[in-house]
């Protein structure tokens, strides 16, 4: 709103002081101080991790603590779920809360991957050892009065052969093929070395809302007053799923009770589902979706709404007064839904087996006990009632709603834990919700601690580092807390993977050794910060990525083993010949030719070996362990010894009394190549 006229233009042209009109479905273009709000609720899950939209008010707030307490501010990048309002732009771009998180993220440097660190150390080690041995051979030849030019030629040839110049090619090709395989499995990797990092990850910190769960409220259980219980399958705002009635003596009576309950839920409702997209409150959308799964479409259209008593945080219930559109009975009917402890006091009767019974205190306690039991599982309990007046309602049942874990998450976490990867859940949600979801997905909440963001604020970095291994769930956390958690884990020597989908995850995703963003519902900030994007938002894809990462490292190590055994064999062969004062078994051209052949197809093929399915059962590799381990050195020396002894035996057998001939070196060269080919097959089987 500029100069009294409503205009539409790009968000980047907004300036502080502009008046913005907000309607349902709008993306908030800047940080806005709201001065007019009519039933305005904004989805801030990308900032706070809260699934339920935040109700907005217009009055001043004397003290604020985090995003959730700033109830008179609409934050840039959030989504208007219901209602409408007006506000004044107070911050744009980098000055907005969204911009501050982005600036914090850009200030964090992405660490080097374990593979890059291993390759740096390996390159330095190979170069120093090779040049020392070549220098020793040249000095020894000079002492023995051998031709300097000949020794120099041999030295240069050995230097070329000893340095595995094929290593960068093999590493790049192996990683590139890994990236291609990952793309086919719905994971887009932005940087090549990232693929292998997944094989080293020993801690995964996962955001809850939108990552472990779908960020879509779903009705999962219904309990009617006559004791009928129904489970609802399927997730999301659609009709894919069914309502399954548990054991019932009379299924027709049970279905009639469910129909009555869904009728109340749909009529006392402002949500609309169009093409699997929700317009309105997630909780109301969950009830409409459940009714659709029961085969009830357009139920609200059969009634004419006369009056609405909107939901408020004080009343904790919503009611509507209606009359039937198509019935001759024009009697007014009230439909109500809300917190059970607010609904039951308005009820005088309850419906059971198609009959109405008087609601006594004993029955009321039974209904409250049912609600408490469902609430303990982390579900939000909604009570439903109908009647001729708001003081004379008939209780028709309750419905349990939650943001359920994605399909396959529990199995994936079980596989990760069994393979030595610790999983920690990080969420902005309340303790009860976080604990319930953690139990559902198989995290240990009995023996491990649950820690809040406020507790992290009171700790020093050292205190957090000491206690963090005993914490499985972090709740009520902000972007600053998530960053502190990742840093504390890294200081403890862990390789940390961070998964997330919201603006509040961006900083931690950038700092983690590997940041994993959700592709479908993830914000642009988290996709920018992440190293890998899951196209289908499926947590199970992480398992495939870890499998790929471990396989790639073993392929690279097999290649290094093959290259080292070839290089050591060639160096040792010439060194022994020089020490024994016999002619060199191989000339400079043959040494270079062996290098060309062995750096070619045999070496390259080791880098593209398919991943062994059992690789997942192995623990994440220790990044402190060098690429060249003791067992690898023993294997390399054993292989090199066999090549050297076999080649020297052939050279000695073929060498004639007339001195060394072209036939002798050719036989030696052929023997060396054959030995090395068998060596390649041996490395492949490791």
Tab-separated table of N, CA, C and O in Angstrom, residues 518-631:
chain	number	residue	atom	x	y	z
A	518	UNK	N	16.606	-31.207	2.329
A	518	UNK	CA	15.426	-31.801	1.687
A	518	UNK	C	15.129	-31.033	0.386
A	518	UNK	O	15.093	-29.802	0.390
A	519	UNK	N	14.904	-31.767	-0.708
A	519	UNK	CA	14.736	-31.132	-2.015
A	519	UNK	C	13.340	-30.625	-2.296
A	519	UNK	O	13.157	-29.558	-2.880
A	520	UNK	N	12.310	-31.386	-1.876
A	520	UNK	CA	10.926	-31.002	-2.195
A	520	UNK	C	10.478	-29.801	-1.377
A	520	UNK	O	10.002	-28.810	-1.920
A	521	UNK	N	10.609	-29.926	-0.056
A	521	UNK	CA	10.060	-28.911	0.847
A	521	UNK	C	11.126	-28.049	1.513
A	521	UNK	O	10.804	-27.215	2.345
A	522	UNK	N	12.379	-28.253	1.148
A	522	UNK	CA	13.458	-27.478	1.760
A	522	UNK	C	13.475	-26.040	1.252
A	522	UNK	O	13.122	-25.766	0.116
A	523	UNK	N	13.922	-25.125	2.123
A	523	UNK	CA	14.028	-23.712	1.727
A	523	UNK	C	15.296	-23.510	0.893
A	523	UNK	O	16.221	-24.322	0.930
A	524	UNK	N	15.327	-22.394	0.168
A	524	UNK	CA	16.489	-22.085	-0.675
A	524	UNK	C	17.751	-21.927	0.164
A	524	UNK	O	18.848	-22.271	-0.283
A	525	UNK	N	17.609	-21.391	1.372
A	525	UNK	CA	18.763	-21.180	2.247
A	525	UNK	C	19.431	-22.508	2.579
A	525	UNK	O	20.646	-22.649	2.489
A	526	UNK	N	18.635	-23.510	2.955
A	526	UNK	CA	19.235	-24.791	3.354
A	526	UNK	C	19.805	-25.533	2.139
A	526	UNK	O	20.828	-26.202	2.243
A	527	UNK	N	19.188	-25.383	0.978
A	527	UNK	CA	19.729	-26.029	-0.233
A	527	UNK	C	21.070	-25.398	-0.622
A	527	UNK	O	21.978	-26.082	-1.089
A	528	UNK	N	21.186	-24.082	-0.433
A	528	UNK	CA	22.426	-23.355	-0.732
A	528	UNK	C	23.543	-23.825	0.196
A	528	UNK	O	24.688	-23.990	-0.210
A	529	UNK	N	23.205	-24.049	1.475
A	529	UNK	CA	24.208	-24.410	2.488
A	529	UNK	C	24.631	-25.866	2.408
A	529	UNK	O	25.746	-26.213	2.784
A	530	UNK	N	23.750	-26.726	1.906
A	530	UNK	CA	23.982	-28.178	1.970
A	530	UNK	C	24.998	-28.656	0.938
A	530	UNK	O	25.248	-28.003	-0.074
A	531	UNK	N	25.586	-29.821	1.235
A	531	UNK	CA	26.493	-30.489	0.287
A	531	UNK	C	25.739	-31.506	-0.554
A	531	UNK	O	26.178	-31.882	-1.627
A	532	UNK	N	24.609	-31.964	-0.030
A	532	UNK	CA	23.818	-32.992	-0.722
A	532	UNK	C	22.338	-32.684	-0.546
A	532	UNK	O	21.920	-32.220	0.517
A	533	UNK	N	21.561	-32.903	-1.601
A	533	UNK	CA	20.120	-32.626	-1.558
A	533	UNK	C	19.359	-33.915	-1.855
A	533	UNK	O	19.625	-34.591	-2.853
A	534	UNK	N	18.426	-34.272	-0.952
A	534	UNK	CA	17.583	-35.451	-1.166
A	534	UNK	C	16.358	-35.028	-1.972
A	534	UNK	O	15.486	-34.328	-1.466
A	535	UNK	N	16.304	-35.448	-3.234
A	535	UNK	CA	15.250	-35.003	-4.155
A	535	UNK	C	13.869	-35.403	-3.658
A	535	UNK	O	12.908	-34.640	-3.759
A	536	UNK	N	13.752	-36.617	-3.111
A	536	UNK	CA	12.442	-37.127	-2.703
A	536	UNK	C	12.159	-36.933	-1.212
A	536	UNK	O	11.175	-37.452	-0.686
A	537	UNK	N	13.047	-36.169	-0.521
A	537	UNK	CA	12.881	-35.915	0.929
A	537	UNK	C	12.823	-37.204	1.735
A	537	UNK	O	12.246	-37.239	2.821
A	538	UNK	N	13.437	-38.270	1.225
A	538	UNK	CA	13.342	-39.583	1.877
A	538	UNK	C	14.584	-39.837	2.723
A	538	UNK	O	15.710	-39.870	2.209
A	539	UNK	N	14.374	-40.016	4.025
A	539	UNK	CA	15.487	-40.245	4.958
A	539	UNK	C	16.261	-41.504	4.582
A	539	UNK	O	17.465	-41.604	4.835
A	540	UNK	N	15.570	-42.483	3.966
A	540	UNK	CA	16.218	-43.750	3.597
A	540	UNK	C	17.345	-43.545	2.589
A	540	UNK	O	18.261	-44.367	2.501
A	541	UNK	N	17.271	-42.462	1.815
A	541	UNK	CA	18.302	-42.192	0.805
A	541	UNK	C	19.659	-41.990	1.463
A	541	UNK	O	20.699	-42.242	0.846
A	542	UNK	N	19.675	-41.533	2.714
A	542	UNK	CA	20.945	-41.331	3.432
A	542	UNK	C	21.680	-42.661	3.582
A	542	UNK	O	22.904	-42.713	3.487
A	543	UNK	N	20.928	-43.750	3.793
A	543	UNK	CA	21.538	-45.088	3.915
A	543	UNK	C	22.279	-45.433	2.630
A	543	UNK	O	23.421	-45.903	2.653
A	544	UNK	N	21.611	-45.189	1.491
A	544	UNK	CA	22.228	-45.478	0.184
A	544	UNK	C	23.492	-44.637	-0.006
A	544	UNK	O	24.496	-45.111	-0.534
A	545	UNK	N	23.438	-43.376	0.450
A	545	UNK	CA	24.588	-42.477	0.303
A	545	UNK	C	25.763	-42.942	1.158
A	545	UNK	O	26.919	-42.904	0.712
A	546	UNK	N	25.482	-43.408	2.370
A	546	UNK	CA	26.552	-43.915	3.258
A	546	UNK	C	27.181	-45.173	2.658
A	546	UNK	O	28.402	-45.344	2.659
A	547	UNK	N	26.331	-46.035	2.114
A	547	UNK	CA	26.808	-47.260	1.447
A	547	UNK	C	27.750	-46.899	0.295
A	547	UNK	O	28.826	-47.475	0.146
A	548	UNK	N	27.332	-45.911	-0.489
A	548	UNK	CA	28.136	-45.451	-1.630
A	548	UNK	C	29.466	-44.871	-1.156
A	548	UNK	O	30.529	-45.149	-1.722
A	549	UNK	N	29.411	-44.060	-0.089
A	549	UNK	CA	30.622	-43.420	0.437
A	549	UNK	C	31.647	-44.416	0.928
A	549	UNK	O	32.849	-44.285	0.656
A	550	UNK	N	31.171	-45.437	1.660
A	550	UNK	CA	32.093	-46.454	2.167
A	550	UNK	C	32.710	-47.241	1.018
A	550	UNK	O	33.909	-47.523	1.007
A	551	UNK	N	31.884	-47.599	0.030
A	551	UNK	CA	32.367	-48.354	-1.127
A	551	UNK	C	33.429	-47.592	-1.905
A	551	UNK	O	34.438	-48.166	-2.339
A	552	UNK	N	33.223	-46.287	-2.079
A	552	UNK	CA	34.171	-45.453	-2.829
A	552	UNK	C	35.529	-45.426	-2.136
A	552	UNK	O	36.571	-45.546	-2.778
A	553	UNK	N	35.524	-45.284	-0.805
A	553	UNK	CA	36.803	-45.239	-0.083
A	553	UNK	C	37.567	-46.546	-0.254
A	553	UNK	O	38.778	-46.550	-0.488
A	554	UNK	N	36.865	-47.677	-0.138
A	554	UNK	CA	37.548	-48.972	-0.276
A	554	UNK	C	38.097	-49.143	-1.687
A	554	UNK	O	39.179	-49.704	-1.875
A	555	UNK	N	37.379	-48.658	-2.692
A	555	UNK	CA	37.876	-48.728	-4.077
A	555	UNK	C	39.145	-47.901	-4.244
A	555	UNK	O	40.105	-48.329	-4.889
A	556	UNK	N	39.141	-46.700	-3.656
A	556	UNK	CA	40.324	-45.830	-3.762
A	556	UNK	C	41.508	-46.481	-3.039
A	556	UNK	O	42.642	-46.453	-3.517
A	557	UNK	N	41.247	-47.080	-1.884
A	557	UNK	CA	42.341	-47.714	-1.125
A	557	UNK	C	42.890	-48.926	-1.885
A	557	UNK	O	44.102	-49.182	-1.861
A	558	UNK	N	42.013	-49.696	-2.556
A	558	UNK	CA	42.486	-50.819	-3.370
A	558	UNK	C	43.395	-50.336	-4.493
A	558	UNK	O	44.412	-50.967	-4.815
A	559	UNK	N	43.019	-49.192	-5.086
A	559	UNK	CA	43.851	-48.612	-6.157
A	559	UNK	C	45.218	-48.203	-5.592
A	559	UNK	O	46.259	-48.459	-6.212
A	560	UNK	N	45.206	-47.544	-4.411
A	560	UNK	CA	46.463	-47.107	-3.787
A	560	UNK	C	47.337	-48.323	-3.488
A	560	UNK	O	48.558	-48.299	-3.717
A	561	UNK	N	46.717	-49.392	-3.017
A	561	UNK	CA	47.465	-50.623	-2.719
A	561	UNK	C	48.139	-51.166	-3.988
A	561	UNK	O	49.319	-51.538	-3.968
A	562	UNK	N	47.377	-51.193	-5.081
A	562	UNK	CA	47.917	-51.689	-6.356
A	562	UNK	C	49.058	-50.798	-6.846
A	562	UNK	O	50.120	-51.287	-7.242
A	563	UNK	N	48.855	-49.475	-6.800
A	563	UNK	CA	49.872	-48.536	-7.273
A	563	UNK	C	51.141	-48.622	-6.439
A	563	UNK	O	52.254	-48.602	-6.980
A	564	UNK	N	50.976	-48.729	-5.117
A	564	UNK	CA	52.143	-48.797	-4.236
A	564	UNK	C	52.941	-50.074	-4.475
A	564	UNK	O	54.173	-50.051	-4.529
A	565	UNK	N	52.225	-51.200	-4.597
A	565	UNK	CA	52.941	-52.472	-4.810
A	565	UNK	C	53.713	-52.444	-6.134
A	565	UNK	O	54.842	-52.944	-6.219
A	566	UNK	N	53.121	-51.813	-7.181
A	566	UNK	CA	53.806	-51.682	-8.482
A	566	UNK	C	55.029	-50.779	-8.350
A	566	UNK	O	56.123	-51.108	-8.828
A	567	UNK	N	54.839	-49.624	-7.693
A	567	UNK	CA	55.940	-48.650	-7.556
A	567	UNK	C	57.070	-49.227	-6.713
A	567	UNK	O	58.254	-49.102	-7.080
A	568	UNK	N	56.735	-49.872	-5.577
A	568	UNK	CA	57.764	-50.444	-4.686
A	568	UNK	C	58.500	-51.565	-5.402
A	568	UNK	O	59.721	-51.692	-5.287
A	569	UNK	N	57.758	-52.376	-6.162
A	569	UNK	CA	58.400	-53.472	-6.917
A	569	UNK	C	59.419	-52.913	-7.917
A	569	UNK	O	60.546	-53.430	-8.012
A	570	UNK	N	59.023	-51.880	-8.641
A	570	UNK	CA	59.936	-51.286	-9.642
A	570	UNK	C	61.145	-50.647	-8.962
A	570	UNK	O	62.301	-50.860	-9.395
A	571	UNK	N	60.912	-49.881	-7.885
A	571	UNK	CA	62.010	-49.221	-7.164
A	571	UNK	C	62.948	-50.259	-6.549
A	571	UNK	O	64.178	-50.156	-6.666
A	572	UNK	N	62.360	-51.264	-5.883
A	572	UNK	CA	63.183	-52.273	-5.210
A	572	UNK	C	63.980	-53.102	-6.209
A	572	UNK	O	65.133	-53.493	-5.931
A	573	UNK	N	63.384	-53.396	-7.359
A	573	UNK	CA	64.059	-54.188	-8.398
A	573	UNK	C	65.332	-53.489	-8.854
A	573	UNK	O	66.407	-54.107	-8.918
A	574	UNK	N	65.246	-52.202	-9.138
A	574	UNK	CA	66.406	-51.423	-9.591
A	574	UNK	C	67.391	-51.252	-8.445
A	574	UNK	O	68.612	-51.354	-8.649
A	575	UNK	N	66.871	-51.009	-7.202
A	575	UNK	CA	67.759	-50.833	-6.044
A	575	UNK	C	68.568	-52.103	-5.782
A	575	UNK	O	69.780	-52.051	-5.530
A	576	UNK	N	67.885	-53.276	-5.833
A	576	UNK	CA	68.581	-54.548	-5.595
A	576	UNK	C	69.629	-54.815	-6.677
A	576	UNK	O	70.744	-55.273	-6.378
A	577	UNK	N	69.266	-54.528	-7.942
A	577	UNK	CA	70.216	-54.727	-9.045
A	577	UNK	C	71.447	-53.854	-8.853
A	577	UNK	O	72.585	-54.291	-9.092
A	578	UNK	N	71.223	-52.633	-8.389
A	578	UNK	CA	72.330	-51.702	-8.163
A	578	UNK	C	73.188	-52.191	-6.996
A	578	UNK	O	74.420	-52.172	-7.071
A	579	UNK	N	72.546	-52.636	-5.897
A	579	UNK	CA	73.279	-53.135	-4.721
A	579	UNK	C	74.083	-54.385	-5.062
A	579	UNK	O	75.213	-54.574	-4.604
A	580	UNK	N	73.487	-55.280	-5.899
A	580	UNK	CA	74.140	-56.550	-6.239
A	580	UNK	C	75.136	-56.387	-7.398
A	580	UNK	O	75.738	-57.369	-7.833
A	581	UNK	N	75.238	-55.159	-7.894
A	581	UNK	CA	76.178	-54.857	-8.997
A	581	UNK	C	75.921	-55.715	-10.216
A	581	UNK	O	76.844	-56.205	-10.879
A	582	UNK	N	74.625	-55.928	-10.524
A	582	UNK	CA	74.259	-56.634	-11.749
A	582	UNK	C	73.574	-55.625	-12.668
A	582	UNK	O	73.102	-54.579	-12.217
A	583	UNK	N	73.511	-55.916	-13.969
A	583	UNK	CA	72.852	-54.965	-14.891
A	583	UNK	C	71.382	-54.757	-14.493
A	583	UNK	O	70.754	-55.649	-13.917
A	584	UNK	N	70.853	-53.577	-14.790
A	584	UNK	CA	69.442	-53.291	-14.486
A	584	UNK	C	68.529	-54.209	-15.298
A	584	UNK	O	68.655	-54.269	-16.527
A	585	UNK	N	67.598	-54.928	-14.624
A	585	UNK	CA	66.703	-55.856	-15.348
A	585	UNK	C	65.778	-55.123	-16.327
A	585	UNK	O	65.320	-55.714	-17.296
A	586	UNK	N	65.453	-53.874	-16.035
A	586	UNK	CA	64.547	-53.083	-16.890
A	586	UNK	C	65.239	-51.791	-17.287
A	586	UNK	O	65.906	-51.151	-16.467
A	587	UNK	N	65.083	-51.405	-18.557
A	587	UNK	CA	65.651	-50.115	-18.957
A	587	UNK	C	64.618	-48.995	-18.731
A	587	UNK	O	63.469	-49.240	-18.382
A	588	UNK	N	65.042	-47.768	-18.951
A	588	UNK	CA	64.199	-46.603	-18.649
A	588	UNK	C	62.886	-46.645	-19.416
A	588	UNK	O	61.811	-46.346	-18.858
A	589	UNK	N	62.940	-47.020	-20.716
A	589	UNK	CA	61.726	-47.056	-21.541
A	589	UNK	C	60.728	-48.087	-21.011
A	589	UNK	O	59.516	-47.852	-20.992
A	590	UNK	N	61.253	-49.228	-20.558
A	590	UNK	CA	60.372	-50.296	-20.047
A	590	UNK	C	59.689	-49.869	-18.730
A	590	UNK	O	58.519	-50.159	-18.502
A	591	UNK	N	60.463	-49.174	-17.878
A	591	UNK	CA	59.891	-48.680	-16.607
A	591	UNK	C	58.730	-47.713	-16.897
A	591	UNK	O	57.656	-47.812	-16.301
A	592	UNK	N	58.943	-46.805	-17.854
A	592	UNK	CA	57.890	-45.845	-18.221
A	592	UNK	C	56.701	-46.555	-18.859
A	592	UNK	O	55.541	-46.194	-18.616
A	593	UNK	N	57.014	-47.574	-19.666
A	593	UNK	CA	55.926	-48.310	-20.338
A	593	UNK	C	55.057	-49.068	-19.323
A	593	UNK	O	53.831	-49.088	-19.424
A	594	UNK	N	55.722	-49.698	-18.304
A	594	UNK	CA	54.982	-50.375	-17.223
A	594	UNK	C	54.070	-49.363	-16.526
A	594	UNK	O	52.910	-49.646	-16.225
A	595	UNK	N	54.617	-48.179	-16.280
A	595	UNK	CA	53.851	-47.119	-15.615
A	595	UNK	C	52.608	-46.750	-16.421
A	595	UNK	O	51.505	-46.614	-15.878
A	596	UNK	N	52.773	-46.646	-17.757
A	596	UNK	CA	51.637	-46.278	-18.626
A	596	UNK	C	50.583	-47.386	-18.628
A	596	UNK	O	49.385	-47.141	-18.473
A	597	UNK	N	51.061	-48.643	-18.757
A	597	UNK	CA	50.113	-49.772	-18.815
A	597	UNK	C	49.349	-49.899	-17.489
A	597	UNK	O	48.122	-50.015	-17.458
A	598	UNK	N	50.094	-49.873	-16.388
A	598	UNK	CA	49.488	-50.147	-15.079
A	598	UNK	C	48.652	-48.974	-14.549
A	598	UNK	O	47.801	-49.165	-13.698
A	599	UNK	N	48.922	-47.789	-15.035
A	599	UNK	CA	48.061	-46.646	-14.672
A	599	UNK	C	46.806	-46.604	-15.533
A	599	UNK	O	45.922	-45.785	-15.315
A	600	UNK	N	46.775	-47.494	-16.525
A	600	UNK	CA	45.649	-47.511	-17.454
A	600	UNK	C	44.506	-48.377	-16.970
A	600	UNK	O	44.125	-48.338	-15.794
A	601	UNK	N	43.975	-49.239	-17.863
A	601	UNK	CA	42.767	-50.027	-17.541
A	601	UNK	C	42.813	-50.802	-16.229
A	601	UNK	O	41.857	-50.744	-15.466
A	602	UNK	N	43.910	-51.540	-15.889
A	602	UNK	CA	43.867	-52.315	-14.635
A	602	UNK	C	43.634	-51.434	-13.405
A	602	UNK	O	42.815	-51.751	-12.546
A	603	UNK	N	44.369	-50.308	-13.349
A	603	UNK	CA	44.242	-49.410	-12.187
A	603	UNK	C	42.884	-48.717	-12.168
A	603	UNK	O	42.239	-48.623	-11.127
A	604	UNK	N	42.474	-48.238	-13.360
A	604	UNK	CA	41.201	-47.500	-13.425
A	604	UNK	C	40.017	-48.403	-13.062
A	604	UNK	O	39.055	-47.952	-12.446
A	605	UNK	N	40.110	-49.679	-13.441
A	605	UNK	CA	38.989	-50.601	-13.173
A	605	UNK	C	38.783	-50.817	-11.682
A	605	UNK	O	37.664	-51.084	-11.231
A	606	UNK	N	39.879	-50.701	-10.894
A	606	UNK	CA	39.741	-50.881	-9.441
A	606	UNK	C	38.877	-49.779	-8.826
A	606	UNK	O	38.238	-49.981	-7.805
A	607	UNK	N	38.897	-48.618	-9.463
A	607	UNK	CA	38.125	-47.488	-8.944
A	607	UNK	C	36.637	-47.567	-9.212
A	607	UNK	O	35.863	-46.811	-8.630
A	608	UNK	N	36.218	-48.471	-10.096
A	608	UNK	CA	34.793	-48.537	-10.466
A	608	UNK	C	34.148	-49.869	-10.075
A	608	UNK	O	33.121	-50.245	-10.600
A	609	UNK	N	34.767	-50.545	-9.104
A	609	UNK	CA	34.189	-51.799	-8.604
A	609	UNK	C	32.819	-51.528	-7.975
A	609	UNK	O	32.637	-50.514	-7.281
A	610	UNK	N	31.812	-52.389	-8.202
A	610	UNK	CA	30.503	-52.178	-7.563
A	610	UNK	C	30.598	-52.279	-6.047
A	610	UNK	O	31.473	-52.964	-5.517
A	611	UNK	N	29.694	-51.588	-5.368
A	611	UNK	CA	29.713	-51.533	-3.907
A	611	UNK	C	29.235	-52.859	-3.322
A	611	UNK	O	28.216	-53.394	-3.725
A	612	UNK	N	30.003	-53.400	-2.370
A	612	UNK	CA	29.623	-54.625	-1.665
A	612	UNK	C	28.472	-54.305	-0.711
A	612	UNK	O	28.539	-53.355	0.065
A	613	UNK	N	27.402	-55.089	-0.764
A	613	UNK	CA	26.211	-54.832	0.059
A	613	UNK	C	26.503	-54.934	1.560
A	613	UNK	O	25.823	-54.330	2.378
A	614	UNK	N	27.529	-55.720	1.931
A	614	UNK	CA	27.865	-55.887	3.352
A	614	UNK	C	28.617	-54.691	3.920
A	614	UNK	O	28.883	-54.640	5.123
A	615	UNK	N	28.957	-53.738	3.055
A	615	UNK	CA	29.759	-52.596	3.495
A	615	UNK	C	29.029	-51.766	4.562
A	615	UNK	O	29.653	-51.129	5.405
A	616	UNK	N	27.684	-51.791	4.537
A	616	UNK	CA	26.897	-51.018	5.506
A	616	UNK	C	27.091	-51.524	6.932
A	616	UNK	O	26.968	-50.758	7.888
A	617	UNK	N	27.375	-52.830	7.056
A	617	UNK	CA	27.508	-53.416	8.399
A	617	UNK	C	28.810	-52.997	9.073
A	617	UNK	O	28.970	-53.147	10.274
A	618	UNK	N	29.744	-52.473	8.278
A	618	UNK	CA	31.020	-52.061	8.844
A	618	UNK	C	30.887	-50.689	9.501
A	618	UNK	O	30.131	-49.842	9.042
A	619	UNK	N	31.664	-50.482	10.546
A	619	UNK	CA	31.612	-49.215	11.275
A	619	UNK	C	32.183	-48.092	10.412
A	619	UNK	O	32.987	-48.349	9.504
A	620	UNK	N	31.785	-46.830	10.658
A	620	UNK	CA	32.376	-45.720	9.902
A	620	UNK	C	33.890	-45.711	10.098
A	620	UNK	O	34.375	-45.992	11.204
A	621	UNK	N	34.628	-45.401	9.059
A	621	UNK	CA	36.096	-45.450	9.185
A	621	UNK	C	36.590	-44.308	10.064
A	621	UNK	O	35.998	-43.222	10.103
A	622	UNK	N	37.671	-44.591	10.767
A	622	UNK	CA	38.282	-43.591	11.640
A	622	UNK	C	39.100	-42.641	10.774
A	622	UNK	O	40.060	-43.047	10.124
A	623	UNK	N	38.727	-41.370	10.783
A	623	UNK	CA	39.419	-40.398	9.902
A	623	UNK	C	40.836	-40.101	10.390
A	623	UNK	O	41.644	-39.550	9.646
A	624	UNK	N	41.121	-40.443	11.667
A	624	UNK	CA	42.490	-40.235	12.177
A	624	UNK	C	43.426	-41.314	11.639
A	624	UNK	O	44.636	-41.168	11.662
A	625	UNK	N	42.831	-42.409	11.196
A	625	UNK	CA	43.621	-43.509	10.640
A	625	UNK	C	44.098	-43.114	9.244
A	625	UNK	O	43.302	-42.686	8.412
A	626	UNK	N	45.406	-43.232	8.956
A	626	UNK	CA	45.899	-42.816	7.629
A	626	UNK	C	45.403	-43.740	6.518
A	626	UNK	O	44.939	-44.850	6.786
A	627	UNK	N	45.530	-43.262	5.289
A	627	UNK	CA	45.153	-44.079	4.130
A	627	UNK	C	46.012	-45.342	4.082
A	627	UNK	O	45.528	-46.430	3.798
A	628	UNK	N	47.328	-45.170	4.407
A	628	UNK	CA	48.244	-46.319	4.390
A	628	UNK	C	48.310	-46.893	5.798
A	628	UNK	O	49.034	-46.394	6.660
A	629	UNK	N	47.540	-47.934	6.046
A	629	UNK	CA	47.509	-48.584	7.361
A	629	UNK	C	48.559	-49.703	7.416
A	629	UNK	O	49.164	-50.053	6.398
A	630	UNK	N	48.743	-50.260	8.624
A	630	UNK	CA	49.740	-51.332	8.795
A	630	UNK	C	49.384	-52.549	7.937
A	630	UNK	O	50.253	-53.125	7.284
A	631	UNK	N	48.101	-52.913	7.932
A	631	UNK	CA	47.694	-54.091	7.146
A	631	UNK	C	47.900	-53.844	5.650
A	631	UNK	O	48.296	-54.753	4.915
